[in-house]
Amino acid sequence: MVVLIKYKILPKKSEVAIAALTSLIEIVLEEPHFVSIHMNADLNDPNYILLIEEWKDADYYNGEHKKTPHVLEFMRTSQEFLDGPPAISHWETIKTFTA
């Protein structure tokens, strides 16, 4: 399963947001069913960050992962640097192409 998470960062809070997301991801790397995360900055508006996450188990992601202490703590503290909740969508990979 692929999860797209689009965050809008409050003005002048980009460095804080990227540091907080990096700290969170460093913990998430150890979770079961985790595959990868790509953190991307919008080229037209640096106040937007897009995470592209890949997980082996959608049930784990939508259940246990969202209840972990590190995710709950991030959701609580992110109000200091994010402009509202993120836009989240879930995708199923049907084909992969690589160079």
Tab-separated table of N, CA and C in Angstrom:
chain	number	residue	atom	x	y	z
A	1	MET	N	0.848	-1.166	0.000
A	1	MET	CA	0.000	0.000	0.000
A	1	MET	C	0.900	1.237	0.000
A	2	VAL	N	0.480	2.223	-0.757
A	2	VAL	CA	1.172	3.511	-0.806
A	2	VAL	C	0.262	4.548	-0.164
A	3	VAL	N	0.859	5.376	0.692
A	3	VAL	CA	0.119	6.445	1.361
A	3	VAL	C	0.757	7.768	0.969
A	4	LEU	N	-0.060	8.693	0.472
A	4	LEU	CA	0.400	10.049	0.178
A	4	LEU	C	-0.103	10.958	1.287
A	5	ILE	N	0.824	11.696	1.893
A	5	ILE	CA	0.464	12.605	2.979
A	5	ILE	C	1.009	13.981	2.619
A	6	LYS	N	0.099	14.936	2.438
A	6	LYS	CA	0.489	16.294	2.057
A	6	LYS	C	0.270	17.226	3.243
A	7	TYR	N	1.369	17.833	3.696
A	7	TYR	CA	1.344	18.755	4.823
A	7	TYR	C	1.500	20.181	4.335
A	8	LYS	N	0.759	21.114	4.930
A	8	LYS	CA	0.989	22.543	4.703
A	8	LYS	C	1.658	23.082	5.964
A	9	ILE	N	2.810	23.677	5.777
A	9	ILE	CA	3.610	24.189	6.888
A	9	ILE	C	3.282	25.655	7.118
A	10	LEU	N	3.219	26.033	8.382
A	10	LEU	CA	3.013	27.438	8.724
A	10	LEU	C	4.193	28.270	8.219
A	11	PRO	N	3.963	29.538	7.872
A	11	PRO	CA	5.055	30.401	7.406
A	11	PRO	C	6.217	30.424	8.402
A	12	LYS	N	7.421	30.338	7.860
A	12	LYS	CA	8.674	30.398	8.628
A	12	LYS	C	8.846	29.234	9.607
A	13	LYS	N	8.146	28.143	9.371
A	13	LYS	CA	8.260	26.960	10.241
A	13	LYS	C	8.778	25.745	9.478
A	14	SER	N	9.297	25.960	8.275
A	14	SER	CA	9.735	24.856	7.430
A	14	SER	C	10.835	24.023	8.086
A	15	GLU	N	11.842	24.664	8.638
A	15	GLU	CA	12.951	23.934	9.261
A	15	GLU	C	12.463	23.100	10.441
A	16	VAL	N	11.584	23.656	11.251
A	16	VAL	CA	11.032	22.937	12.403
A	16	VAL	C	10.209	21.742	11.927
A	17	ALA	N	9.400	21.944	10.911
A	17	ALA	CA	8.548	20.868	10.388
A	17	ALA	C	9.392	19.731	9.815
A	18	ILE	N	10.402	20.064	9.029
A	18	ILE	CA	11.250	19.030	8.431
A	18	ILE	C	12.010	18.275	9.514
A	19	ALA	N	12.486	18.978	10.528
A	19	ALA	CA	13.189	18.310	11.636
A	19	ALA	C	12.250	17.373	12.393
A	20	ALA	N	11.020	17.813	12.645
A	20	ALA	CA	10.052	16.981	13.367
A	20	ALA	C	9.658	15.759	12.543
A	21	LEU	N	9.433	15.956	11.261
A	21	LEU	CA	9.103	14.825	10.390
A	21	LEU	C	10.265	13.839	10.300
A	22	THR	N	11.474	14.353	10.216
A	22	THR	CA	12.661	13.496	10.167
A	22	THR	C	12.776	12.662	11.437
A	23	SER	N	12.579	13.296	12.589
A	23	SER	CA	12.632	12.568	13.863
A	23	SER	C	11.566	11.483	13.919
A	24	LEU	N	10.364	11.814	13.469
A	24	LEU	CA	9.280	10.834	13.447
A	24	LEU	C	9.633	9.669	12.528
A	25	ILE	N	10.094	9.969	11.337
A	25	ILE	CA	10.398	8.924	10.356
A	25	ILE	C	11.513	8.009	10.855
A	26	GLU	N	12.488	8.555	11.549
A	26	GLU	CA	13.575	7.726	12.076
A	26	GLU	C	13.057	6.656	13.034
A	27	ILE	N	11.967	6.934	13.729
A	27	ILE	CA	11.343	5.946	14.605
A	27	ILE	C	10.471	4.989	13.783
A	28	VAL	N	9.727	5.537	12.831
A	28	VAL	CA	8.841	4.728	11.988
A	28	VAL	C	9.626	3.667	11.212
A	29	LEU	N	10.875	3.959	10.874
A	29	LEU	CA	11.713	3.009	10.137
A	29	LEU	C	11.792	1.646	10.828
A	30	GLU	N	11.627	1.638	12.143
A	30	GLU	CA	11.746	0.404	12.924
A	30	GLU	C	10.424	-0.365	13.035
A	31	GLU	N	9.338	0.199	12.541
A	31	GLU	CA	8.038	-0.452	12.683
A	31	GLU	C	7.908	-1.647	11.749
A	32	PRO	N	7.135	-2.661	12.187
A	32	PRO	CA	6.873	-3.782	11.283
A	32	PRO	C	6.055	-3.306	10.082
A	33	HIS	N	6.230	-3.954	8.977
A	33	HIS	CA	5.476	-3.702	7.737
A	33	HIS	C	5.880	-2.414	7.028
A	34	PHE	N	6.857	-1.680	7.560
A	34	PHE	CA	7.346	-0.471	6.915
A	34	PHE	C	8.231	-0.853	5.733
A	35	VAL	N	8.083	-0.137	4.607
A	35	VAL	CA	8.936	-0.367	3.443
A	35	VAL	C	9.802	0.861	3.168
A	36	SER	N	9.173	2.030	2.956
A	36	SER	CA	9.954	3.228	2.623
A	36	SER	C	9.116	4.489	2.802
A	37	ILE	N	9.831	5.601	2.926
A	37	ILE	CA	9.201	6.926	2.919
A	37	ILE	C	10.093	7.861	2.113
A	38	HIS	N	9.484	8.616	1.218
A	38	HIS	CA	10.172	9.679	0.482
A	38	HIS	C	9.564	11.000	0.944
A	39	MET	N	10.417	11.915	1.406
A	39	MET	CA	9.953	13.247	1.804
A	39	MET	C	10.261	14.197	0.649
A	40	ASN	N	9.238	14.916	0.182
A	40	ASN	CA	9.366	15.781	-0.986
A	40	ASN	C	8.887	17.192	-0.666
A	41	ALA	N	9.592	18.179	-1.215
A	41	ALA	CA	9.185	19.577	-1.072
A	41	ALA	C	8.566	20.037	-2.394
A	42	ASP	N	7.491	20.795	-2.293
A	42	ASP	CA	6.830	21.357	-3.471
A	42	ASP	C	7.758	22.396	-4.099
A	43	LEU	N	8.067	22.238	-5.382
A	43	LEU	CA	8.972	23.169	-6.063
A	43	LEU	C	8.371	24.558	-6.226
A	44	ASN	N	7.042	24.646	-6.235
A	44	ASN	CA	6.385	25.938	-6.416
A	44	ASN	C	6.012	26.613	-5.103
A	45	ASP	N	5.959	25.849	-4.028
A	45	ASP	CA	5.588	26.405	-2.729
A	45	ASP	C	6.263	25.590	-1.637
A	46	PRO	N	7.373	26.095	-1.092
A	46	PRO	CA	8.129	25.333	-0.088
A	46	PRO	C	7.382	25.120	1.227
A	47	ASN	N	6.187	25.682	1.344
A	47	ASN	CA	5.387	25.451	2.548
A	47	ASN	C	4.579	24.157	2.468
A	48	TYR	N	4.800	23.368	1.417
A	48	TYR	CA	4.135	22.073	1.291
A	48	TYR	C	5.170	20.956	1.260
A	49	ILE	N	4.929	19.926	2.055
A	49	ILE	CA	5.748	18.722	2.083
A	49	ILE	C	4.842	17.544	1.731
A	50	LEU	N	5.328	16.666	0.882
A	50	LEU	CA	4.599	15.465	0.514
A	50	LEU	C	5.416	14.248	0.931
A	51	LEU	N	4.815	13.391	1.743
A	51	LEU	CA	5.428	12.113	2.064
A	51	LEU	C	4.794	11.052	1.175
A	52	ILE	N	5.628	10.227	0.587
A	52	ILE	CA	5.168	9.064	-0.153
A	52	ILE	C	5.651	7.854	0.636
A	53	GLU	N	4.706	7.188	1.272
A	53	GLU	CA	5.036	6.075	2.159
A	53	GLU	C	4.612	4.762	1.510
A	54	GLU	N	5.402	3.725	1.736
A	54	GLU	CA	5.031	2.388	1.275
A	54	GLU	C	5.033	1.446	2.471
A	55	TRP	N	3.952	0.688	2.584
A	55	TRP	CA	3.753	-0.262	3.686
A	55	TRP	C	3.341	-1.612	3.130
A	56	LYS	N	3.757	-2.686	3.788
A	56	LYS	CA	3.399	-4.044	3.379
A	56	LYS	C	1.997	-4.437	3.823
A	57	ASP	N	1.458	-3.770	4.853
A	57	ASP	CA	0.192	-4.199	5.446
A	57	ASP	C	-0.693	-2.984	5.738
A	58	ALA	N	-1.764	-2.840	4.972
A	58	ALA	CA	-2.679	-1.702	5.141
A	58	ALA	C	-3.380	-1.739	6.490
A	59	ASP	N	-3.735	-2.935	6.955
A	59	ASP	CA	-4.410	-3.039	8.259
A	59	ASP	C	-3.509	-2.552	9.380
A	60	TYR	N	-2.225	-2.911	9.322
A	60	TYR	CA	-1.282	-2.433	10.339
A	60	TYR	C	-1.186	-0.908	10.280
A	61	TYR	N	-0.999	-0.372	9.082
A	61	TYR	CA	-0.855	1.079	8.934
A	61	TYR	C	-2.072	1.816	9.490
A	62	ASN	N	-3.255	1.376	9.111
A	62	ASN	CA	-4.482	2.061	9.516
A	62	ASN	C	-4.889	1.772	10.954
A	63	GLY	N	-4.270	0.789	11.575
A	63	GLY	CA	-4.603	0.435	12.949
A	63	GLY	C	-3.474	0.765	13.905
A	64	GLU	N	-2.595	-0.212	14.101
A	64	GLU	CA	-1.530	-0.084	15.104
A	64	GLU	C	-0.600	1.102	14.865
A	65	HIS	N	-0.196	1.317	13.622
A	65	HIS	CA	0.733	2.421	13.333
A	65	HIS	C	0.171	3.760	13.810
A	66	LYS	N	-1.087	4.008	13.516
A	66	LYS	CA	-1.687	5.297	13.877
A	66	LYS	C	-1.877	5.467	15.385
A	67	LYS	N	-1.736	4.381	16.147
A	67	LYS	CA	-1.896	4.431	17.599
A	67	LYS	C	-0.561	4.401	18.334
A	68	THR	N	0.553	4.387	17.595
A	68	THR	CA	1.856	4.342	18.256
A	68	THR	C	2.110	5.653	18.999
A	69	PRO	N	2.862	5.585	20.095
A	69	PRO	CA	3.143	6.816	20.854
A	69	PRO	C	3.809	7.903	20.018
A	70	HIS	N	4.709	7.524	19.115
A	70	HIS	CA	5.412	8.542	18.321
A	70	HIS	C	4.486	9.231	17.327
A	71	VAL	N	3.543	8.517	16.745
A	71	VAL	CA	2.587	9.154	15.827
A	71	VAL	C	1.626	10.051	16.606
A	72	LEU	N	1.139	9.571	17.728
A	72	LEU	CA	0.231	10.389	18.550
A	72	LEU	C	0.926	11.657	19.049
A	73	GLU	N	2.183	11.535	19.446
A	73	GLU	CA	2.946	12.708	19.909
A	73	GLU	C	3.159	13.696	18.761
A	74	PHE	N	3.474	13.187	17.571
A	74	PHE	CA	3.648	14.073	16.418
A	74	PHE	C	2.349	14.816	16.117
A	75	MET	N	1.238	14.114	16.151
A	75	MET	CA	-0.051	14.757	15.871
A	75	MET	C	-0.326	15.864	16.894
A	76	ARG	N	0.056	15.646	18.135
A	76	ARG	CA	-0.179	16.644	19.168
A	76	ARG	C	0.727	17.869	18.981
A	77	THR	N	2.007	17.646	18.752
A	77	THR	CA	2.962	18.760	18.677
A	77	THR	C	2.986	19.452	17.321
A	78	SER	N	2.485	18.793	16.274
A	78	SER	CA	2.569	19.364	14.928
A	78	SER	C	1.704	20.612	14.757
A	79	GLN	N	0.801	20.854	15.671
A	79	GLN	CA	-0.028	22.065	15.595
A	79	GLN	C	0.820	23.328	15.706
A	80	GLU	N	2.031	23.175	16.232
A	80	GLU	CA	2.938	24.322	16.375
A	80	GLU	C	3.573	24.741	15.052
A	81	PHE	N	3.587	23.834	14.056
A	81	PHE	CA	4.267	24.161	12.795
A	81	PHE	C	3.484	23.776	11.537
A	82	LEU	N	2.353	23.094	11.690
A	82	LEU	CA	1.543	22.751	10.515
A	82	LEU	C	0.266	23.580	10.485
A	83	ASP	N	-0.167	23.910	9.289
A	83	ASP	CA	-1.386	24.683	9.088
A	83	ASP	C	-2.553	23.725	8.860
A	84	GLY	N	-2.976	23.061	9.926
A	84	GLY	CA	-4.093	22.131	9.850
A	84	GLY	C	-3.651	20.703	9.618
A	85	PRO	N	-4.629	19.801	9.591
A	85	PRO	CA	-4.304	18.383	9.377
A	85	PRO	C	-3.866	18.128	7.941
A	86	PRO	N	-3.093	17.069	7.728
A	86	PRO	CA	-2.636	16.767	6.375
A	86	PRO	C	-3.741	16.164	5.524
A	87	ALA	N	-3.549	16.233	4.219
A	87	ALA	CA	-4.405	15.508	3.277
A	87	ALA	C	-3.765	14.137	3.082
A	88	ILE	N	-4.535	13.073	3.339
A	88	ILE	CA	-4.007	11.708	3.271
A	88	ILE	C	-4.839	10.897	2.285
A	89	SER	N	-4.149	10.174	1.405
A	89	SER	CA	-4.840	9.258	0.498
A	89	SER	C	-4.080	7.937	0.446
A	90	HIS	N	-4.821	6.872	0.188
A	90	HIS	CA	-4.262	5.518	0.164
A	90	HIS	C	-4.338	4.969	-1.256
A	91	TRP	N	-3.268	4.287	-1.659
A	91	TRP	CA	-3.161	3.798	-3.036
A	91	TRP	C	-2.667	2.356	-3.038
A	92	GLU	N	-3.033	1.650	-4.071
A	92	GLU	CA	-2.531	0.295	-4.286
A	92	GLU	C	-1.606	0.319	-5.499
A	93	THR	N	-0.403	-0.188	-5.355
A	93	THR	CA	0.516	-0.263	-6.475
A	93	THR	C	0.059	-1.373	-7.413
A	94	ILE	N	-0.118	-1.028	-8.687
A	94	ILE	CA	-0.518	-2.051	-9.649
A	94	ILE	C	0.631	-2.442	-10.560
A	95	LYS	N	1.602	-1.547	-10.760
A	95	LYS	CA	2.820	-1.855	-11.510
A	95	LYS	C	3.929	-0.936	-11.036
A	96	THR	N	5.155	-1.425	-11.107
A	96	THR	CA	6.320	-0.617	-10.750
A	96	THR	C	7.268	-0.584	-11.936
A	97	PHE	N	7.783	0.588	-12.266
A	97	PHE	CA	8.729	0.762	-13.348
A	97	PHE	C	9.966	1.448	-12.786
A	98	THR	N	11.139	0.922	-13.082
A	98	THR	CA	12.369	1.548	-12.623
A	98	THR	C	13.372	1.574	-13.776
A	99	ALA	N	14.308	2.488	-13.687
A	99	ALA	CA	15.332	2.595	-14.742
A	99	ALA	C	16.415	1.572	-14.523
